[in-house]
Amino acid sequence: MVYPRRARYPSLMNLEDQHVVVIGGSSGIGLGVARACVERGAPVTLVSRSRERLARAAAELGEPRRVRTFAADATQEAEVRSLFNEHPPARHVVVTAVEGHYQPIRALDIAAARRVIDSKLVAALHVAKHARLDPSGSLTFTAGIAAERPGPSGAVVAAVNGALMALVRALAVELAPVRVNALSPGWVDTPVWDSLAGGAKQERFEQHARRLPVGRVGAPADIAHAALFLMGNGFTTGEVLRVDGGHRLV
């Protein structure tokens, strides 16, 4: 049996000259992924809808020669097309943009539900359609624990995350040899929780941490480390990598 040369697969610790596009890269998990990539030598393109947040994120990363920004709404196909037409081909694309909506099903705001579907599923389809990827590269989406452990009033988020998990399996076949995977985080301390929990955020985190086998909620760096694995392992495709601190077990 003939195995590929080891040099074909990049080291997790070295992304030098491997262009990485991070959609949703201006804060939270996306910014954590971008930081990990920059630290390992990658030129990174941060993508977000807000130019102001992109500027702050780029300044925080502090690598102006290797960090570019592009304002785009991934739910709009024309903007996704422009993103990939106006930048060099990517070795890796990581999509972390998310919009949540929690509401009892009998009181559901369908317009809000459609925004969640657009932000995670339709945006993923736009990226898969238009991304210009090196054949040895990867495409990584972000699903979430709600697909397997849905909470009260979380039907829409659960359904969209589950659909995204199914999508990566289909795309792994269709886009091969490009590898397509998904991350499935549990609770992660990101700015989105400021709107979800408000002033109760810390109390909710502490309660949840006591339930988890690892004894804490996640940090963006935890998810970034998992994203590096999916970028660097050339024999992993069509997978959902769960990074949830054992949430599925409790």
mmCIF file of C-alpha atoms in Angstrom:
data_model
loop_
_atom_site.group_PDB
_atom_site.id
_atom_site.type_symbol
_atom_site.label_atom_id
_atom_site.label_comp_id
_atom_site.label_asym_id
_atom_site.label_seq_id
_atom_site.Cartn_x
_atom_site.Cartn_y
_atom_site.Cartn_z
ATOM 1 C CA MET A 1 0.000 0.000 0.000
ATOM 2 C CA VAL A 2 1.259 3.473 -0.892
ATOM 3 C CA TYR A 3 0.676 6.240 1.643
ATOM 4 C CA PRO A 4 0.825 9.975 0.889
ATOM 5 C CA ARG A 5 4.034 11.699 1.798
ATOM 6 C CA ARG A 6 3.870 13.204 5.270
ATOM 7 C CA ALA A 7 4.655 16.655 3.848
ATOM 8 C CA ARG A 8 1.279 16.710 2.125
ATOM 9 C CA TYR A 9 -0.474 17.299 5.429
ATOM 10 C CA PRO A 10 0.270 20.570 7.244
ATOM 11 C CA SER A 11 1.284 20.514 10.884
ATOM 12 C CA LEU A 12 -1.273 21.825 13.345
ATOM 13 C CA MET A 13 1.435 24.174 14.554
ATOM 14 C CA ASN A 14 2.361 25.582 11.158
ATOM 15 C CA LEU A 15 -0.035 27.304 8.770
ATOM 16 C CA GLU A 16 2.587 29.499 7.168
ATOM 17 C CA ASP A 17 1.495 30.801 3.754
ATOM 18 C CA GLN A 18 -1.836 28.978 4.016
ATOM 19 C CA HIS A 19 -4.530 31.576 3.387
ATOM 20 C CA VAL A 20 -7.399 31.173 5.869
ATOM 21 C CA VAL A 21 -10.751 32.918 5.480
ATOM 22 C CA VAL A 22 -12.726 33.234 8.721
ATOM 23 C CA ILE A 23 -16.356 34.219 8.196
ATOM 24 C CA GLY A 24 -17.700 35.633 11.432
ATOM 25 C CA GLY A 25 -14.136 36.492 12.385
ATOM 26 C CA SER A 26 -14.683 39.828 14.114
ATOM 27 C CA SER A 27 -15.496 38.434 17.565
ATOM 28 C CA GLY A 28 -16.072 35.358 19.699
ATOM 29 C CA ILE A 29 -15.193 31.962 18.257
ATOM 30 C CA GLY A 30 -14.281 33.408 14.867
ATOM 31 C CA LEU A 31 -11.793 35.846 16.342
ATOM 32 C CA GLY A 32 -10.338 32.999 18.424
ATOM 33 C CA VAL A 33 -9.857 30.911 15.279
ATOM 34 C CA ALA A 34 -8.278 33.855 13.462
ATOM 35 C CA ARG A 35 -5.874 34.472 16.350
ATOM 36 C CA ALA A 36 -4.777 30.827 16.393
ATOM 37 C CA CYS A 37 -4.180 30.893 12.642
ATOM 38 C CA VAL A 38 -2.175 34.124 12.743
ATOM 39 C CA GLU A 39 -0.044 32.748 15.576
ATOM 40 C CA ARG A 40 0.804 29.801 13.334
ATOM 41 C CA GLY A 41 1.867 31.941 10.404
ATOM 42 C CA ALA A 42 -1.271 32.076 8.259
ATOM 43 C CA PRO A 43 -2.380 35.083 6.272
ATOM 44 C CA VAL A 44 -5.985 35.570 7.381
ATOM 45 C CA THR A 45 -8.982 37.303 5.865
ATOM 46 C CA LEU A 46 -11.548 38.301 8.482
ATOM 47 C CA VAL A 47 -15.130 38.571 7.243
ATOM 48 C CA SER A 48 -18.061 40.168 9.037
ATOM 49 C CA ARG A 49 -20.980 42.434 8.286
ATOM 50 C CA SER A 50 -19.593 45.282 10.405
ATOM 51 C CA ARG A 51 -16.608 47.273 9.177
ATOM 52 C CA GLU A 52 -16.176 48.802 12.627
ATOM 53 C CA ARG A 53 -15.983 45.417 14.364
ATOM 54 C CA LEU A 54 -13.602 44.159 11.685
ATOM 55 C CA ALA A 55 -11.301 47.126 12.258
ATOM 56 C CA ARG A 56 -11.260 46.470 16.015
ATOM 57 C CA ALA A 57 -10.585 42.764 15.498
ATOM 58 C CA ALA A 58 -7.728 43.424 13.079
ATOM 59 C CA ALA A 59 -6.182 45.901 15.512
ATOM 60 C CA GLU A 60 -6.483 43.358 18.323
ATOM 61 C CA LEU A 61 -4.683 40.714 16.266
ATOM 62 C CA GLY A 62 -1.883 43.186 15.634
ATOM 63 C CA GLU A 63 -0.508 41.681 12.418
ATOM 64 C CA PRO A 64 -1.354 44.215 9.689
ATOM 65 C CA ARG A 65 0.804 42.508 7.071
ATOM 66 C CA ARG A 66 -1.025 39.211 7.470
ATOM 67 C CA VAL A 67 -4.575 40.228 8.393
ATOM 68 C CA ARG A 68 -7.033 41.534 5.833
ATOM 69 C CA THR A 69 -10.683 42.360 6.343
ATOM 70 C CA PHE A 70 -13.716 42.193 4.097
ATOM 71 C CA ALA A 71 -17.198 43.394 5.014
ATOM 72 C CA ALA A 72 -19.830 40.988 3.733
ATOM 73 C CA ASP A 73 -23.119 39.448 4.781
ATOM 74 C CA ALA A 74 -22.882 35.701 4.152
ATOM 75 C CA THR A 75 -26.653 35.450 3.814
ATOM 76 C CA GLN A 76 -26.349 37.477 0.593
ATOM 77 C CA GLU A 77 -25.049 35.383 -2.287
ATOM 78 C CA ALA A 78 -23.694 38.321 -4.289
ATOM 79 C CA GLU A 79 -21.566 39.418 -1.332
ATOM 80 C CA VAL A 80 -20.163 35.919 -0.814
ATOM 81 C CA ARG A 81 -19.338 35.708 -4.512
ATOM 82 C CA SER A 82 -17.495 39.023 -4.305
ATOM 83 C CA LEU A 83 -15.581 37.886 -1.223
ATOM 84 C CA PHE A 84 -14.049 34.932 -3.010
ATOM 85 C CA ASN A 85 -13.610 36.654 -6.362
ATOM 86 C CA GLU A 86 -11.690 39.541 -4.806
ATOM 87 C CA HIS A 87 -9.253 37.502 -2.711
ATOM 88 C CA PRO A 88 -6.657 34.841 -3.495
ATOM 89 C CA PRO A 89 -7.837 31.218 -3.307
ATOM 90 C CA ALA A 90 -8.013 29.957 0.256
ATOM 91 C CA ARG A 91 -6.422 26.859 1.749
ATOM 92 C CA HIS A 92 -9.019 26.849 4.522
ATOM 93 C CA VAL A 93 -12.376 28.515 5.109
ATOM 94 C CA VAL A 94 -13.939 28.520 8.572
ATOM 95 C CA VAL A 95 -17.505 29.738 9.035
ATOM 96 C CA THR A 96 -18.426 30.748 12.582
ATOM 97 C CA ALA A 97 -21.130 33.344 12.004
ATOM 98 C CA VAL A 98 -24.233 32.600 14.071
ATOM 99 C CA GLU A 99 -27.585 34.077 14.982
ATOM 100 C CA GLY A 100 -29.688 32.446 17.674
ATOM 101 C CA HIS A 101 -33.395 32.666 18.388
ATOM 102 C CA TYR A 102 -35.127 31.039 21.358
ATOM 103 C CA GLN A 103 -38.902 31.156 21.568
ATOM 104 C CA PRO A 104 -41.684 28.677 22.385
ATOM 105 C CA ILE A 105 -42.859 27.018 19.193
ATOM 106 C CA ARG A 106 -46.477 28.161 19.616
ATOM 107 C CA ALA A 107 -45.310 31.763 19.873
ATOM 108 C CA LEU A 108 -42.661 31.466 17.173
ATOM 109 C CA ASP A 109 -41.797 34.524 15.102
ATOM 110 C CA ILE A 110 -41.339 32.938 11.683
ATOM 111 C CA ALA A 111 -39.408 35.936 10.342
ATOM 112 C CA ALA A 112 -36.892 35.563 13.183
ATOM 113 C CA ALA A 113 -36.680 31.823 12.521
ATOM 114 C CA ARG A 114 -35.882 32.505 8.873
ATOM 115 C CA ARG A 115 -33.033 34.798 9.933
ATOM 116 C CA VAL A 116 -31.504 31.916 11.902
ATOM 117 C CA ILE A 117 -31.904 29.585 8.926
ATOM 118 C CA ASP A 118 -30.321 32.160 6.649
ATOM 119 C CA SER A 119 -27.423 32.903 9.007
ATOM 120 C CA LYS A 120 -26.315 29.285 9.421
ATOM 121 C CA LEU A 121 -27.732 27.119 6.631
ATOM 122 C CA VAL A 122 -28.253 29.423 3.663
ATOM 123 C CA ALA A 123 -24.954 31.166 4.371
ATOM 124 C CA ALA A 124 -23.232 27.762 4.434
ATOM 125 C CA LEU A 125 -24.700 26.943 1.030
ATOM 126 C CA HIS A 126 -23.472 30.267 -0.360
ATOM 127 C CA VAL A 127 -19.955 29.621 0.927
ATOM 128 C CA ALA A 128 -19.876 26.051 -0.367
ATOM 129 C CA LYS A 129 -21.030 27.264 -3.782
ATOM 130 C CA HIS A 130 -18.569 30.129 -4.210
ATOM 131 C CA ALA A 131 -15.472 29.376 -2.100
ATOM 132 C CA ARG A 132 -12.314 29.033 -4.170
ATOM 133 C CA LEU A 133 -10.359 26.409 -2.248
ATOM 134 C CA ASP A 134 -7.043 24.684 -2.761
ATOM 135 C CA PRO A 135 -7.794 20.977 -3.426
ATOM 136 C CA SER A 136 -5.729 20.056 -0.352
ATOM 137 C CA GLY A 137 -7.678 22.471 1.809
ATOM 138 C CA SER A 138 -10.724 22.380 4.029
ATOM 139 C CA LEU A 139 -14.086 23.953 4.708
ATOM 140 C CA THR A 140 -15.263 24.011 8.323
ATOM 141 C CA PHE A 141 -18.696 25.060 9.526
ATOM 142 C CA THR A 142 -19.925 25.647 13.079
ATOM 143 C CA ALA A 143 -22.984 23.774 14.312
ATOM 144 C CA GLY A 144 -23.682 23.369 18.040
ATOM 145 C CA ILE A 145 -24.812 21.283 20.976
ATOM 146 C CA ALA A 146 -28.473 22.253 20.446
ATOM 147 C CA ALA A 147 -28.744 19.704 17.629
ATOM 148 C CA GLU A 148 -28.266 16.867 20.135
ATOM 149 C CA ARG A 149 -29.288 18.431 23.453
ATOM 150 C CA PRO A 150 -31.991 20.957 22.579
ATOM 151 C CA GLY A 151 -33.166 23.235 25.327
ATOM 152 C CA PRO A 152 -36.608 24.690 25.945
ATOM 153 C CA SER A 153 -37.692 27.091 23.192
ATOM 154 C CA GLY A 154 -34.709 26.040 21.076
ATOM 155 C CA ALA A 155 -36.428 24.153 18.258
ATOM 156 C CA VAL A 156 -35.213 26.434 15.467
ATOM 157 C CA VAL A 157 -31.568 26.434 16.577
ATOM 158 C CA ALA A 158 -31.666 22.654 17.079
ATOM 159 C CA ALA A 159 -33.127 22.074 13.620
ATOM 160 C CA VAL A 160 -30.646 24.359 11.843
ATOM 161 C CA ASN A 161 -27.634 22.856 13.614
ATOM 162 C CA GLY A 162 -28.843 19.371 12.740
ATOM 163 C CA ALA A 163 -29.278 20.362 9.110
ATOM 164 C CA LEU A 164 -25.753 21.772 9.041
ATOM 165 C CA MET A 165 -24.372 18.470 10.344
ATOM 166 C CA ALA A 166 -26.132 16.634 7.519
ATOM 167 C CA LEU A 167 -24.896 19.187 4.997
ATOM 168 C CA VAL A 168 -21.220 18.608 5.809
ATOM 169 C CA ARG A 169 -21.558 14.903 5.036
ATOM 170 C CA ALA A 170 -23.087 15.643 1.656
ATOM 171 C CA LEU A 171 -20.535 18.329 0.821
ATOM 172 C CA ALA A 172 -17.629 16.098 1.857
ATOM 173 C CA VAL A 173 -18.652 13.780 -0.974
ATOM 174 C CA GLU A 174 -19.498 16.451 -3.525
ATOM 175 C CA LEU A 175 -16.534 18.779 -2.957
ATOM 176 C CA ALA A 176 -13.856 16.093 -2.548
ATOM 177 C CA PRO A 177 -10.864 16.198 -2.350
ATOM 178 C CA VAL A 178 -11.567 19.377 -0.368
ATOM 179 C CA ARG A 179 -12.380 18.236 3.168
ATOM 180 C CA VAL A 180 -15.620 19.444 4.738
ATOM 181 C CA ASN A 181 -16.305 19.184 8.465
ATOM 182 C CA ALA A 182 -18.201 20.859 11.271
ATOM 183 C CA LEU A 183 -17.376 21.938 14.778
ATOM 184 C CA SER A 184 -20.096 21.461 17.377
ATOM 185 C CA PRO A 185 -19.338 23.621 20.411
ATOM 186 C CA GLY A 186 -21.111 23.499 23.731
ATOM 187 C CA TRP A 187 -21.472 26.633 25.840
ATOM 188 C CA VAL A 188 -18.641 29.034 25.010
ATOM 189 C CA ASP A 189 -17.995 32.369 26.697
ATOM 190 C CA THR A 190 -18.515 34.745 23.777
ATOM 191 C CA PRO A 191 -20.274 38.114 23.364
ATOM 192 C CA VAL A 192 -23.435 36.406 22.068
ATOM 193 C CA TRP A 193 -24.175 35.397 25.660
ATOM 194 C CA ASP A 194 -24.359 39.045 26.670
ATOM 195 C CA SER A 195 -27.591 39.293 24.682
ATOM 196 C CA LEU A 196 -28.859 35.792 25.479
ATOM 197 C CA ALA A 197 -28.386 35.983 29.253
ATOM 198 C CA GLY A 198 -27.706 39.628 30.020
ATOM 199 C CA GLY A 199 -26.764 40.228 33.650
ATOM 200 C CA ALA A 200 -27.431 36.575 34.515
ATOM 201 C CA LYS A 201 -24.606 35.371 32.274
ATOM 202 C CA GLN A 202 -22.033 34.665 34.975
ATOM 203 C CA GLU A 203 -24.525 32.897 37.221
ATOM 204 C CA ARG A 204 -25.703 30.695 34.355
ATOM 205 C CA PHE A 205 -22.129 29.861 33.405
ATOM 206 C CA GLU A 206 -21.299 28.858 36.966
ATOM 207 C CA GLN A 207 -24.379 26.644 37.216
ATOM 208 C CA HIS A 208 -23.625 24.998 33.886
ATOM 209 C CA ALA A 209 -19.947 24.489 34.731
ATOM 210 C CA ARG A 210 -20.913 22.483 37.803
ATOM 211 C CA ARG A 211 -22.798 20.048 35.556
ATOM 212 C CA LEU A 212 -20.028 19.523 33.021
ATOM 213 C CA PRO A 213 -17.392 16.786 33.400
ATOM 214 C CA VAL A 214 -14.641 19.339 32.659
ATOM 215 C CA GLY A 215 -15.938 21.744 35.315
ATOM 216 C CA ARG A 216 -16.046 24.881 33.176
ATOM 217 C CA VAL A 217 -17.643 26.418 30.113
ATOM 218 C CA GLY A 218 -15.619 26.747 26.943
ATOM 219 C CA ALA A 219 -13.413 29.560 25.700
ATOM 220 C CA PRO A 220 -12.909 30.628 22.070
ATOM 221 C CA ALA A 221 -9.379 29.183 22.254
ATOM 222 C CA ASP A 222 -10.840 25.717 22.926
ATOM 223 C CA ILE A 223 -12.833 25.826 19.711
ATOM 224 C CA ALA A 224 -9.925 27.357 17.799
ATOM 225 C CA HIS A 225 -7.709 24.425 18.781
ATOM 226 C CA ALA A 226 -10.322 22.032 17.397
ATOM 227 C CA ALA A 227 -10.548 24.075 14.182
ATOM 228 C CA LEU A 228 -6.775 23.757 13.771
ATOM 229 C CA PHE A 229 -7.128 19.981 13.988
ATOM 230 C CA LEU A 230 -9.741 19.938 11.220
ATOM 231 C CA MET A 231 -7.565 22.159 9.043
ATOM 232 C CA GLY A 232 -4.443 20.112 9.614
ATOM 233 C CA ASN A 233 -5.632 16.515 9.536
ATOM 234 C CA GLY A 234 -5.761 15.416 5.918
ATOM 235 C CA PHE A 235 -7.671 12.209 6.685
ATOM 236 C CA THR A 236 -10.727 13.769 8.354
ATOM 237 C CA THR A 237 -13.769 14.729 6.300
ATOM 238 C CA GLY A 238 -17.521 14.574 6.666
ATOM 239 C CA GLU A 239 -17.153 14.676 10.454
ATOM 240 C CA VAL A 240 -18.732 16.635 13.275
ATOM 241 C CA LEU A 241 -16.113 17.354 15.937
ATOM 242 C CA ARG A 242 -17.865 17.895 19.250
ATOM 243 C CA VAL A 243 -16.114 20.337 21.562
ATOM 244 C CA ASP A 244 -18.636 20.639 24.355
ATOM 245 C CA GLY A 245 -16.901 19.777 27.646
ATOM 246 C CA GLY A 246 -19.003 16.625 27.931
ATOM 247 C CA HIS A 247 -22.332 18.437 27.614
ATOM 248 C CA ARG A 248 -23.853 15.523 25.673
ATOM 249 C CA LEU A 249 -23.204 13.243 28.659
ATOM 250 C CA VAL A 250 -25.105 15.170 31.324
#
